[in-house]
PDB file of C-alpha atoms in Angstrom:
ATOM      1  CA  UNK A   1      91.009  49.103  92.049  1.00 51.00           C
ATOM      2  CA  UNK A   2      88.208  48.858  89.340  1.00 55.00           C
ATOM      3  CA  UNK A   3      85.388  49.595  92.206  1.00 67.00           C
ATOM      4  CA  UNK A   4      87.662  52.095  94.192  1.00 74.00           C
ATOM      5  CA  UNK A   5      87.800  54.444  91.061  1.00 81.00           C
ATOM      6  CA  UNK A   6      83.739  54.041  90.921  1.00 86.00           C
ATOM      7  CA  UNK A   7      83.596  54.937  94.223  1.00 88.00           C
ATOM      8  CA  UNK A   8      85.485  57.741  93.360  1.00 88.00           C
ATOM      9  CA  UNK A   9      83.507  58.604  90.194  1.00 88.00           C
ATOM     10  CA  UNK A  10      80.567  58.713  92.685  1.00 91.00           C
ATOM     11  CA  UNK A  11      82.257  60.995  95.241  1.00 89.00           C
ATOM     12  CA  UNK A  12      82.604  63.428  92.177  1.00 90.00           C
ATOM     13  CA  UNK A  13      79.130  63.307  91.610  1.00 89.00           C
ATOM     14  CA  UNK A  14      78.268  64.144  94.969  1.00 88.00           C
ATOM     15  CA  UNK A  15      80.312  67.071  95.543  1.00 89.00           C
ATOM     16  CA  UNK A  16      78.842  68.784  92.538  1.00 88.00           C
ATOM     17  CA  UNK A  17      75.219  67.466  92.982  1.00 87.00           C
ATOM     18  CA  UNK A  18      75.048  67.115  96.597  1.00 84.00           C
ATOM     19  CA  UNK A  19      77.675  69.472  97.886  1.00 83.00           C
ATOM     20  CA  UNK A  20      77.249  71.833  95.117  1.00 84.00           C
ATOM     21  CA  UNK A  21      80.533  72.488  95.406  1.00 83.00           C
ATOM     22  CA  UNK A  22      82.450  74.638  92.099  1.00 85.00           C
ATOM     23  CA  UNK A  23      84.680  73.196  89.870  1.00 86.00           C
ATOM     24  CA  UNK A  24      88.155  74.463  91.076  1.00 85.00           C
ATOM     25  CA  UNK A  25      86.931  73.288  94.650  1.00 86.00           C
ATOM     26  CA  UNK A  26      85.937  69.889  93.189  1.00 89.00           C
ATOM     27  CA  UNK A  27      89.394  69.553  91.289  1.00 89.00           C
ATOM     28  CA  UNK A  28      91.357  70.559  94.348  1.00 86.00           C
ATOM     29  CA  UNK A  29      89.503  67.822  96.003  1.00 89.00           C
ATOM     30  CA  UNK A  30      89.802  65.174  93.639  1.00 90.00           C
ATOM     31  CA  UNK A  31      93.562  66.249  93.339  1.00 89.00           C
ATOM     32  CA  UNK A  32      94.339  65.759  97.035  1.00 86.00           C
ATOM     33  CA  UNK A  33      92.402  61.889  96.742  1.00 89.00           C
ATOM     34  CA  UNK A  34      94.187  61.142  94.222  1.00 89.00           C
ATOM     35  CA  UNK A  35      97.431  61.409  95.575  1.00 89.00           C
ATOM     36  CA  UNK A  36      95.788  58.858  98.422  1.00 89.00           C
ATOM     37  CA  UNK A  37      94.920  56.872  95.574  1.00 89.00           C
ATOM     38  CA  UNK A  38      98.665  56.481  94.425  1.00 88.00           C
ATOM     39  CA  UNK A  39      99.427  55.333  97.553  1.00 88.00           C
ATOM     40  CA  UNK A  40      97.089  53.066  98.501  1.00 88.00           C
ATOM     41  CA  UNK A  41      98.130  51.314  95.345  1.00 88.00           C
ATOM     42  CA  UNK A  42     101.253  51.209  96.313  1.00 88.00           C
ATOM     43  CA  UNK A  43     100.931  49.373  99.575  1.00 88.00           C
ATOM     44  CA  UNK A  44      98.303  47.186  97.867  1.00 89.00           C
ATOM     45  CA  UNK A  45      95.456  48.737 100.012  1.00 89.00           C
ATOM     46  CA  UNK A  46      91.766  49.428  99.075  1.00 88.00           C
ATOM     47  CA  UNK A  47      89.539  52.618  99.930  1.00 87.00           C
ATOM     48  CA  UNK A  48      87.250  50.278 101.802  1.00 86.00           C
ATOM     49  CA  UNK A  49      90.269  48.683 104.212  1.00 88.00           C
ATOM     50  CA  UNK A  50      92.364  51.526 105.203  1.00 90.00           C
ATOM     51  CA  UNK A  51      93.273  52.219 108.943  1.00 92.00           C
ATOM     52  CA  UNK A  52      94.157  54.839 110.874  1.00 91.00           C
ATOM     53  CA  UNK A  53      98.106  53.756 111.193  1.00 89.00           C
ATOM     54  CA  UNK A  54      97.498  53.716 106.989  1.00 91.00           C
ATOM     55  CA  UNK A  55      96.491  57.681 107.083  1.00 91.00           C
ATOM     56  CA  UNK A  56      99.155  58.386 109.197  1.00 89.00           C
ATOM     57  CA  UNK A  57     102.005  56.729 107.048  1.00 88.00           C
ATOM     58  CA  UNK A  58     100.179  58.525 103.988  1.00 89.00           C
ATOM     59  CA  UNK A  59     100.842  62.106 106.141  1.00 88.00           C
ATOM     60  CA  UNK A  60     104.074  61.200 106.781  1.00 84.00           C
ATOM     61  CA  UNK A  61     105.361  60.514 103.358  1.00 84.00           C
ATOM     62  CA  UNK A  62     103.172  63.987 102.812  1.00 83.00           C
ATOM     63  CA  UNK A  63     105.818  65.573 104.796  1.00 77.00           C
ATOM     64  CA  UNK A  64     108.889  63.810 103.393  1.00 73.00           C
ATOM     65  CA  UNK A  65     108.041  64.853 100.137  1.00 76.00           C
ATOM     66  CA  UNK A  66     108.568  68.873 101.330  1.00 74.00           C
ATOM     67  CA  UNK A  67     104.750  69.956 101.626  1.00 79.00           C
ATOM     68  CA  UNK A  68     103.942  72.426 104.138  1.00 78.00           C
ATOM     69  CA  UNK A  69     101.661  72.029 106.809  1.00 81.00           C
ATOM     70  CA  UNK A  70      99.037  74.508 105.456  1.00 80.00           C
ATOM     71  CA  UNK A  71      98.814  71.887 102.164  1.00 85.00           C
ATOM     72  CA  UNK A  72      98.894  69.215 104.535  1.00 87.00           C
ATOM     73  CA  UNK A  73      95.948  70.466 106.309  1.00 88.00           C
ATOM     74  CA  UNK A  74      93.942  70.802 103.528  1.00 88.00           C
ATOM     75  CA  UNK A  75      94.616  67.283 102.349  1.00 90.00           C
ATOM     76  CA  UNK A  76      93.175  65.569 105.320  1.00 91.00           C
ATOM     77  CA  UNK A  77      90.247  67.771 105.077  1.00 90.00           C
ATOM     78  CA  UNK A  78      89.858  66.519 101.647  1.00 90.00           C
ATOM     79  CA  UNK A  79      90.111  62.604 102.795  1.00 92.00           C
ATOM     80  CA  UNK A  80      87.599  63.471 106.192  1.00 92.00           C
ATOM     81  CA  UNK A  81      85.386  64.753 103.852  1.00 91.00           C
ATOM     82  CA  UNK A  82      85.450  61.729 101.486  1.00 91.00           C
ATOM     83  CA  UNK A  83      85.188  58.886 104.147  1.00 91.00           C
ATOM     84  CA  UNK A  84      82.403  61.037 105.574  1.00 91.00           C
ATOM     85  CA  UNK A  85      80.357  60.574 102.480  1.00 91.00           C
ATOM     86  CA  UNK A  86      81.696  56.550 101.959  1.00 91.00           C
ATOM     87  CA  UNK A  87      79.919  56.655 105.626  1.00 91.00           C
ATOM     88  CA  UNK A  88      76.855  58.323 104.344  1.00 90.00           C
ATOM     89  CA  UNK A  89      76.857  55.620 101.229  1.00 88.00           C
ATOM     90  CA  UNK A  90      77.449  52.936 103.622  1.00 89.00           C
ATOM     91  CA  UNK A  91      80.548  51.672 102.162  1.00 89.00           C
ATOM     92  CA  UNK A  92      82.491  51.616 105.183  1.00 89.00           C
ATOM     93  CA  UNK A  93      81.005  50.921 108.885  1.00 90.00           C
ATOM     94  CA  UNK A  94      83.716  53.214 111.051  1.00 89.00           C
ATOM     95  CA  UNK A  95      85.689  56.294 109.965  1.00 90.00           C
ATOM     96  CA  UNK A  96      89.475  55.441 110.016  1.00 91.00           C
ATOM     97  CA  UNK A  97      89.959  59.870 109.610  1.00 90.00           C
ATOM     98  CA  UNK A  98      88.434  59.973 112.621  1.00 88.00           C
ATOM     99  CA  UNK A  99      91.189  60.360 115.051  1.00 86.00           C
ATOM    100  CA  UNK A 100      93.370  61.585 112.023  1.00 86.00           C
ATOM    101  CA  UNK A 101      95.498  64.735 113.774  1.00 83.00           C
ATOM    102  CA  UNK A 102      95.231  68.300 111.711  1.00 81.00           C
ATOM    103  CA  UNK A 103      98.871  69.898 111.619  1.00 78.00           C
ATOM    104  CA  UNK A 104      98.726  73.447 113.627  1.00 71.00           C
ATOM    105  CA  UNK A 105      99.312  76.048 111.134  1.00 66.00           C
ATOM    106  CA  UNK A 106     101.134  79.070 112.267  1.00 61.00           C
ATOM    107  CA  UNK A 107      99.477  82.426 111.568  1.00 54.00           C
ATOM    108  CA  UNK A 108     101.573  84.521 109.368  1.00 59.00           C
ATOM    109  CA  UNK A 109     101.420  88.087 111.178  1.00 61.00           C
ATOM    110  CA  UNK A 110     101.289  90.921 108.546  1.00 69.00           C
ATOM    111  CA  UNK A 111     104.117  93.656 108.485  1.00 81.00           C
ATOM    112  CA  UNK A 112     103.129  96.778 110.924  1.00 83.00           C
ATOM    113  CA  UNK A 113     104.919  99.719 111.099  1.00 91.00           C
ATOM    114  CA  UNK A 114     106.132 101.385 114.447  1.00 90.00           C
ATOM    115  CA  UNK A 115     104.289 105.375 115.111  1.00 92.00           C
ATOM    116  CA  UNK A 116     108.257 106.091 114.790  1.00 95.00           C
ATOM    117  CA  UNK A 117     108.582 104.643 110.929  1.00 96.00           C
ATOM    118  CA  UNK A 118     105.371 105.957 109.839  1.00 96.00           C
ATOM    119  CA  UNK A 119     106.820 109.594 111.184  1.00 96.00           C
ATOM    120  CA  UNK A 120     109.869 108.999 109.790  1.00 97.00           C
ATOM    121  CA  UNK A 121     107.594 107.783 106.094  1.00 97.00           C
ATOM    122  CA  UNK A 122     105.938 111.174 106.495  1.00 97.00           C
ATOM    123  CA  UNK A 123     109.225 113.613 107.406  1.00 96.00           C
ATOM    124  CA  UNK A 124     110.448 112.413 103.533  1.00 97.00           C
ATOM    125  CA  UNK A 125     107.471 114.343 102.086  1.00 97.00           C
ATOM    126  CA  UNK A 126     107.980 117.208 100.271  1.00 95.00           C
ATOM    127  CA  UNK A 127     104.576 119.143 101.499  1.00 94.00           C
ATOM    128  CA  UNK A 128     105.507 122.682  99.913  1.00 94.00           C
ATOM    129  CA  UNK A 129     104.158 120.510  96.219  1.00 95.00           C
ATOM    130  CA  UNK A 130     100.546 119.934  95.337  1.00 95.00           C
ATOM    131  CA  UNK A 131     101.952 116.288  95.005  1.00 96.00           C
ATOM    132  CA  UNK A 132     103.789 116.023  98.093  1.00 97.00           C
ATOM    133  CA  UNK A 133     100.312 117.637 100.283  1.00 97.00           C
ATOM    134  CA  UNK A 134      98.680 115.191  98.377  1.00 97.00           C
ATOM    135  CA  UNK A 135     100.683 112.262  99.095  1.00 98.00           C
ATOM    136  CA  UNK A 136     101.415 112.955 102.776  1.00 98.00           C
ATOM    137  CA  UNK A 137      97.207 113.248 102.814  1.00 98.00           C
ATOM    138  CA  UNK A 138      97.179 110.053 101.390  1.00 98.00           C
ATOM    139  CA  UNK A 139      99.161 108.070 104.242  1.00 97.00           C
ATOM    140  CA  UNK A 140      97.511 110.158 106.834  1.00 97.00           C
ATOM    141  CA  UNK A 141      94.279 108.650 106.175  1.00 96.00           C
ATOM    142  CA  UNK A 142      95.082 105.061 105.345  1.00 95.00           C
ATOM    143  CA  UNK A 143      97.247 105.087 108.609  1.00 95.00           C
ATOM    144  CA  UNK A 144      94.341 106.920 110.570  1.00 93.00           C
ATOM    145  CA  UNK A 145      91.214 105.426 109.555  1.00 93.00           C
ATOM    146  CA  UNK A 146      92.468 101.703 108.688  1.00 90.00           C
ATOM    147  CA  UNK A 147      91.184 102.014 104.670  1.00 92.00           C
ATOM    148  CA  UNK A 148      91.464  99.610 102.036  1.00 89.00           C
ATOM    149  CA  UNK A 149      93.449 100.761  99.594  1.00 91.00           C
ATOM    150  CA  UNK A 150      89.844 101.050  97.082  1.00 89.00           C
ATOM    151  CA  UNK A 151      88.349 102.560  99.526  1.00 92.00           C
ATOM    152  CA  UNK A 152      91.077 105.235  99.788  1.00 95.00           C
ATOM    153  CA  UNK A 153      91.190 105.538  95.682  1.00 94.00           C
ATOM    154  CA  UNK A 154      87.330 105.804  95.739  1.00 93.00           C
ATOM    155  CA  UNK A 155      86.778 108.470  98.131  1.00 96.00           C
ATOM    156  CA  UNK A 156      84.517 111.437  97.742  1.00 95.00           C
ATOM    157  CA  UNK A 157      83.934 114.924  98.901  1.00 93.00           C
ATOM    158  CA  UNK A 158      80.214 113.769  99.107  1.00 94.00           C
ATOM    159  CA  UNK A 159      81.837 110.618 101.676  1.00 94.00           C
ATOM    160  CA  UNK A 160      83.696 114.068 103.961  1.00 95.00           C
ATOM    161  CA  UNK A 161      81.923 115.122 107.194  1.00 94.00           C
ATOM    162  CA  UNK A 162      84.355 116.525 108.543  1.00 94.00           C
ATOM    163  CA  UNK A 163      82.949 118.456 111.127  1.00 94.00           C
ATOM    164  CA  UNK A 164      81.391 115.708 112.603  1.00 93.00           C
ATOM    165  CA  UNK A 165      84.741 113.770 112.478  1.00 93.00           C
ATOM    166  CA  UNK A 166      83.591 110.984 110.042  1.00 93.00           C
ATOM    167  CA  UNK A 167      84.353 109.900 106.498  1.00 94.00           C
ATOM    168  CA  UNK A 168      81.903 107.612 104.460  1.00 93.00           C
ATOM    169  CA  UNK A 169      83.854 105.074 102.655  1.00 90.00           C
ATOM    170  CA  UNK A 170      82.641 102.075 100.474  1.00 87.00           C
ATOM    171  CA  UNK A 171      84.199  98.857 101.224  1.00 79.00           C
ATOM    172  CA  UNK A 172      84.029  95.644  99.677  1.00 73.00           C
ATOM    173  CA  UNK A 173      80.510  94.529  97.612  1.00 72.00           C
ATOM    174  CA  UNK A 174      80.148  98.867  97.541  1.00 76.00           C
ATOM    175  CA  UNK A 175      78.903  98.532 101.353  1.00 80.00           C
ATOM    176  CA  UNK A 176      79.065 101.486 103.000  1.00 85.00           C
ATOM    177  CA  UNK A 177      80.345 102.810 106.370  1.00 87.00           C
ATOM    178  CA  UNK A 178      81.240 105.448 108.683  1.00 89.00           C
ATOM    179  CA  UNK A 179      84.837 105.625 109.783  1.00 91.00           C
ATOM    180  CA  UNK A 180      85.853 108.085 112.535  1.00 92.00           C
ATOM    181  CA  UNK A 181      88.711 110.282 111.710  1.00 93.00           C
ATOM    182  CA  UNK A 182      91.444 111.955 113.255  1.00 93.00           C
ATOM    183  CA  UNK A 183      92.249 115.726 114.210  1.00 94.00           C
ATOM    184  CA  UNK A 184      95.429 115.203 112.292  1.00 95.00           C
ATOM    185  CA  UNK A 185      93.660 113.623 109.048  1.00 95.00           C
ATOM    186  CA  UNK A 186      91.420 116.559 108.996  1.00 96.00           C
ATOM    187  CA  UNK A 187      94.112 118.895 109.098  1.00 96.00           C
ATOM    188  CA  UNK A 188      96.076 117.243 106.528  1.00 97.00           C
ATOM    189  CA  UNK A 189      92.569 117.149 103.970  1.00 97.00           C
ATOM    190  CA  UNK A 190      92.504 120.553 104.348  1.00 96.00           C
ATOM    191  CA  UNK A 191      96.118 121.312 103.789  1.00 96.00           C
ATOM    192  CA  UNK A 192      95.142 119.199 100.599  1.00 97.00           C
ATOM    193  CA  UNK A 193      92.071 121.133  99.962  1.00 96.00           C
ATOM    194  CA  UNK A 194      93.907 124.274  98.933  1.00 93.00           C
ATOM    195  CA  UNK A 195      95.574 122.760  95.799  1.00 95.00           C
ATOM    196  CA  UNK A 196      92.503 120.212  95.203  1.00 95.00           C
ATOM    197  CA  UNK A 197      90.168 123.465  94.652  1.00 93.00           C
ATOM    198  CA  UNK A 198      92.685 123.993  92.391  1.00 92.00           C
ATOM    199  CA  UNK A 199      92.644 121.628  90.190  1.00 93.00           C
ATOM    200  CA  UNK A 200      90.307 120.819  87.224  1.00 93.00           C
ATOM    201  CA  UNK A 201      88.647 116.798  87.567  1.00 94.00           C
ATOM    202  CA  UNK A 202      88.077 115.072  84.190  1.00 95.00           C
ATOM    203  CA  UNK A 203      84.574 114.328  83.628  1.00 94.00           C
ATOM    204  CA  UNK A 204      82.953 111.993  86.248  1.00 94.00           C
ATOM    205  CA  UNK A 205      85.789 112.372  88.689  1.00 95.00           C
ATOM    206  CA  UNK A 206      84.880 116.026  90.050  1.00 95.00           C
ATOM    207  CA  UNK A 207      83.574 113.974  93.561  1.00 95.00           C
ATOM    208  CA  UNK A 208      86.896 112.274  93.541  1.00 96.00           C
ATOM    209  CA  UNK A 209      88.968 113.389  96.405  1.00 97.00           C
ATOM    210  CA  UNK A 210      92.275 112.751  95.672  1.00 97.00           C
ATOM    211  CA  UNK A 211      93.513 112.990  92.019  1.00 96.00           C
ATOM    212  CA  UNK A 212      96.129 112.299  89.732  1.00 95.00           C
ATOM    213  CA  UNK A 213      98.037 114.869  87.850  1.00 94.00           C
ATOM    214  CA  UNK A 214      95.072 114.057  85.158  1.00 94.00           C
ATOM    215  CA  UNK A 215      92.868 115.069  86.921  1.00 95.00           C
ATOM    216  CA  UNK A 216      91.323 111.408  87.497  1.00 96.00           C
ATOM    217  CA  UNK A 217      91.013 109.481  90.647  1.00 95.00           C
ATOM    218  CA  UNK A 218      94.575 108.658  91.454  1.00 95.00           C
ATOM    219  CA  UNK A 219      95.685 104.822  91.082  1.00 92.00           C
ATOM    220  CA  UNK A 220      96.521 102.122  93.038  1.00 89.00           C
ATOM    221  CA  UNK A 221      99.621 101.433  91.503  1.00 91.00           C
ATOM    222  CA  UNK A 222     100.801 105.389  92.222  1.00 94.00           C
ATOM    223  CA  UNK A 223      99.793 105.049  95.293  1.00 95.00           C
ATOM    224  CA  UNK A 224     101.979 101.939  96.080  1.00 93.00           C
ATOM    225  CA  UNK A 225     104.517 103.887  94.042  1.00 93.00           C
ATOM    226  CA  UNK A 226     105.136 106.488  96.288  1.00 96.00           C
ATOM    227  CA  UNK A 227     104.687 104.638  99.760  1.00 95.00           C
ATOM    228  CA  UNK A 228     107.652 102.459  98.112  1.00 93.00           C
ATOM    229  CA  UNK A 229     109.441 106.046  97.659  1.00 95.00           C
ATOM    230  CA  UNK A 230     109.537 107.471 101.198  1.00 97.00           C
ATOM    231  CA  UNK A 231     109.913 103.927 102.800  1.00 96.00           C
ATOM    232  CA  UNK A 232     113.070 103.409 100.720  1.00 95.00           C
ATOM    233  CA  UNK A 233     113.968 107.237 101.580  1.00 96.00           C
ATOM    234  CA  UNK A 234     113.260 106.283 105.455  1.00 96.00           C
ATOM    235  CA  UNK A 235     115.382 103.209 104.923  1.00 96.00           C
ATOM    236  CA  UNK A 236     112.860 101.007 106.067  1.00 95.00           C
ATOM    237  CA  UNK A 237     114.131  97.717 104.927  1.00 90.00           C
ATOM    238  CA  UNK A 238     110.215  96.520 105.805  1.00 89.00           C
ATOM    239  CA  UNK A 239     107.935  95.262 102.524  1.00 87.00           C
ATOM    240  CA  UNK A 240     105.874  97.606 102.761  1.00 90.00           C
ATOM    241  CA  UNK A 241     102.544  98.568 100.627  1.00 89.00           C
ATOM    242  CA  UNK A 242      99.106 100.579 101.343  1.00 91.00           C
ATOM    243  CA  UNK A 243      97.807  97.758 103.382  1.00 86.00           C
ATOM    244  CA  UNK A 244     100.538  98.017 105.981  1.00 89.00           C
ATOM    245  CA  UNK A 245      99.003 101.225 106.994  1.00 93.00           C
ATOM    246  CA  UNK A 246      95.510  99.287 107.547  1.00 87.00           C
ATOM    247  CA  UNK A 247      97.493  96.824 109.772  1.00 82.00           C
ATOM    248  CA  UNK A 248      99.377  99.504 111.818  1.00 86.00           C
ATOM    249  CA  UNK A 249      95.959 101.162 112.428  1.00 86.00           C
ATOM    250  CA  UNK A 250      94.846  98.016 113.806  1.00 80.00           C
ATOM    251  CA  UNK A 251      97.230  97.175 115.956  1.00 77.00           C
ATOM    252  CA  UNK A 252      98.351 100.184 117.358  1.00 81.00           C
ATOM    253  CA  UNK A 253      94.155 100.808 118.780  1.00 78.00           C
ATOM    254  CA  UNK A 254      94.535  97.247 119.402  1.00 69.00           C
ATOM    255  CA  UNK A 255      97.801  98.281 121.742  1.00 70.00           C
ATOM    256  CA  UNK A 256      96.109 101.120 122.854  1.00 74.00           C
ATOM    257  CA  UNK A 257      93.315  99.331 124.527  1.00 70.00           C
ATOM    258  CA  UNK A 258      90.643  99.741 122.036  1.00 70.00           C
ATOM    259  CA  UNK A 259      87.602  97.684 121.962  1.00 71.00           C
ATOM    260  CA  UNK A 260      88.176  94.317 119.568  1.00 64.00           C
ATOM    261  CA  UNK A 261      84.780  94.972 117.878  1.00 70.00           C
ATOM    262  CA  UNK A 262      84.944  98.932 116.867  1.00 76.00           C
ATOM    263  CA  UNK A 263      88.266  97.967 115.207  1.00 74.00           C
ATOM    264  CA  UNK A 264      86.290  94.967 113.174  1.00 75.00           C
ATOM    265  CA  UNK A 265      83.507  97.458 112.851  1.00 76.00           C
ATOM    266  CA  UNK A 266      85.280 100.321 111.735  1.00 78.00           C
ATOM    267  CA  UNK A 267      87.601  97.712 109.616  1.00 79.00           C
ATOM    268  CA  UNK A 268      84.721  96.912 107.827  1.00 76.00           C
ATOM    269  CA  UNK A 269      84.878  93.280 108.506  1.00 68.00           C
ATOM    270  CA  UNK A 270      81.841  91.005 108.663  1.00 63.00           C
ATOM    271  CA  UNK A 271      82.345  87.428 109.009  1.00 49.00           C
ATOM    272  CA  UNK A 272      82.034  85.733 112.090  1.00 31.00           C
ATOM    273  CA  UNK A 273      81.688  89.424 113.386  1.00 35.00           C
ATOM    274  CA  UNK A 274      78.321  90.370 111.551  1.00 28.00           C
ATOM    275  CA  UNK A 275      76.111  90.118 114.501  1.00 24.00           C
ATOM    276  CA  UNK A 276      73.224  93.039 116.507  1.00 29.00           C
ATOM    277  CA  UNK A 277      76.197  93.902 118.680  1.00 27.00           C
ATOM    278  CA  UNK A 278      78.107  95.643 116.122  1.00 26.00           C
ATOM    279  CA  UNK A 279      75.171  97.179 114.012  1.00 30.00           C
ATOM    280  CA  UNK A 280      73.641  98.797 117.021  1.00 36.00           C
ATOM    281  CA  UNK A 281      76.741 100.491 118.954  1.00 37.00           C
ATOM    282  CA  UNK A 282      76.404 104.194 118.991  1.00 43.00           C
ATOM    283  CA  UNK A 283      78.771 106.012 116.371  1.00 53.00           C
ATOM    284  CA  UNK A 284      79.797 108.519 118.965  1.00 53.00           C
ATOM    285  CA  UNK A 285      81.026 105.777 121.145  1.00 50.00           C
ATOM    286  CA  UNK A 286      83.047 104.345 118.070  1.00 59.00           C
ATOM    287  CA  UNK A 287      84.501 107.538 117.359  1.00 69.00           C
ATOM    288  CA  UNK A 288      85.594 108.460 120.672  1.00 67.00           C
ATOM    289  CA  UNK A 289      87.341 104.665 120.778  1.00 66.00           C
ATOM    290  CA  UNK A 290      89.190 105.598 117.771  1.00 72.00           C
ATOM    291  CA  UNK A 291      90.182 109.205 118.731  1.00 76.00           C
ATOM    292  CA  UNK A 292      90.888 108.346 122.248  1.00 74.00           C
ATOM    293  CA  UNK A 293      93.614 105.458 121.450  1.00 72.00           C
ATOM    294  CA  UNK A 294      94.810 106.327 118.087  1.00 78.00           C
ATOM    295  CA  UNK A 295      98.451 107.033 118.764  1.00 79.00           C
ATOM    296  CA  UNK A 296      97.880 109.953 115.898  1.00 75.00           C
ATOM    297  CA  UNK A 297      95.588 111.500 118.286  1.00 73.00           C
ATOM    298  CA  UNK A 298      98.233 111.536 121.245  1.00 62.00           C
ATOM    299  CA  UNK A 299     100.933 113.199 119.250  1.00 57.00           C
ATOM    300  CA  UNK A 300      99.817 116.146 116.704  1.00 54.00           C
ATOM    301  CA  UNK A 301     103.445 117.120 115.695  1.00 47.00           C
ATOM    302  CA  UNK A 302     104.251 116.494 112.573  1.00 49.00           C
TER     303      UNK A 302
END
C-alpha cells in the first residue's frame, strides 16, 4: 500500500500544479479517494489492479451506507478523474472507470407560485400605509420582472425608465441590464412614488428606490419578512421567500409561450447562454415577449 499512497501523494500534486485546482476542491477530491482507498484495503486490492466489477461493488456499498445519488455522482467523478491521470502517468494501461455508470440525479424543481396565490399574497396588503404601498410595490416587481432579490434592494430612480417600459437593474459581478416591465409594476411604482417623495433618504441612499422606515435602502431580511407575512396570511402552506417570485416569473412566460432565451436574457443568466444571439436581439422585441405573455399583463385587476 506503501506505493499506492505515493501514487496518491502524486495525484495531489497534480491537481494543484497541473489542474490548478483550489484547496477545498483538492480536499473534496482526496476525501472521495480515500474512501476508495479504505476499501481497496479491505478486499486486499491495489490502485494499479482494480476492475470494473471492483468499482461497481465500491458504488454499491456507497449506496448501502445511505449516500445519495448526487454524492455518489460526485465520487465517481473524483475516481474518473484520478485513473485518468494514473493513465496520463502510465501507471495503468486501460481505464477500469471507463464503463463506470453515473447515477441520474433528479432535478429538484424550485417552489412557484400559481397567478391565483400571488393575488391572493397581494389582497393581504394593507395599501392605504406608506408600508403596505411599499410592500405590495415590492412583490409587484420581483413577480413582474424576475429580480434577484439584490437587485430588487439595489434599485435606483436613476435604473427607472418608465416611460419606455424598462428598469436598469445590476445583477451579479454589478453587470448591468435592461428588464422590461409591466403596466401593472408601473402603476404600482407610482402608487409608491407618492409616499417615497415623501420621505427623507439618509445620506447616500437618496437614489435608493425603495426604503426602510430609516430612510435606508430596505433589507433583505425585511423583505423576506414580510413575503413570510402575507403568505402565512394567504395560508399558503408553500416555503416561500423573494426568489419564488423570480421562479414564478419564469415559468409562468415559460407557460405562456415565451421565447427560452429572453427569459435567460432578461434573467440575467450567462453560462452556457452567453453567446451573439442573446447580446444582439432587439430590446423592443424582448419587451414585447415579456409584456405579451406575462400573465400580469393579461389581468390588470388587482
Amino acid at each position: 500500500m506503501a506505493k499506492d499512497s505515493n501514487i496518491i501523494h502524486k495525484y495531489n500534486n497534480y491537481l494543484l500544479l497541473e489542474k490548478a485546482l483550489s484547496e477545498n476542491s483538492i480536499d473534496a477530491y482526496m476525501t472521495d479517494l480515500a474512501k476508495l482507498s479504505t476499501f481497496l484495503e479491505k478486499e486486499q486490492l491495489t490502485i494499479e489492479n482494480v476492475t470494473l466489477d471492483h468499482l461497481q461493488q465500491f458504488i454499491a456499498q456507497l449506496y448501502d451506507l445511505g449516500i445519495n445519488p448526487r454524492s455518489v455522482a460526485r465520487i465517481i467523478s473524483g475516481i474518473k478523474s484520478f485513473y485518468n491521470f494514473l493513465i496520463l502517468d502510465g501507471y495503468i494501461q486501460t481505464d477500469p472507470t471507463e464503463l463506470l455508470e453515473t447515477p441520474k440525479i433528479g432535478l429538484k424543481l424550485p417552489t412557484v407560485l400559481s397567478l391565483e396565490e400571488i393575488k391572493s399574497i397581494l389582497s393581504q396588503i394593507d395599501v392605504s400605509t406608506k408600508e403596505g404601498q411599499r410592500n405590495r410595490t415590492i412583490i409587484e416587481v420581483l413577480y413582474s420582472c424576475g429580480l434577484r432579490i439584490s437587485e430588487l434592494t439595489s434599485l435606483k430612480f436613476s435604473g427607472l425608465f418608465l416611460d419606455e417600459g424598462f428598469i436598469k437593474v445590476e445583477g451579479k459581478g454589478s453587470k448591468q441590464r435592461l428588464v422590461p416591465i409591466s403596466e401593472t409594476a408601473i402603476q404600482e411604482i407610482n402608487n409608491y412614488l407618492y409616499y417615497r417623495n415623501q420621505q427623507k433618504a439618509k445620506k447616500g441612499s437618496e437614489d435608493i428606490l425603495f426604503l426602510s422606515n430609516r430612510g435606508t435602502a430596505i433589507s433583505r431580511i425585511m423583505v423576506f419578512h414580510f413575503i413570510k407575512e402575507y403568505t402565512e396570511k394567504a395560508q399558503i402552506k408553500k416555503t416561500i421567500s423573494p426568489h419564488t417570485f423570480r421562479h414564478s416569473f419564469a415559468t409562468h412566460l415559460l407557460e405562456g409561450g415565451a421565447n427560452i432565451r429572453a427569459i435567460q436574457l432578461m434573467l440575467g443568466h450567462e453560462k452556457i447562454t452567453t453567446t451573439e444571439i442573446y447580446t444582439h436581439m432587439d430590446m423592443t422585441y424582448l419587451r414585447e415577449e415579456i409584456i405579451t405573455h406575462h400573465p400580469r399583463n393579461k389581468n390588470k385587476s388587482r
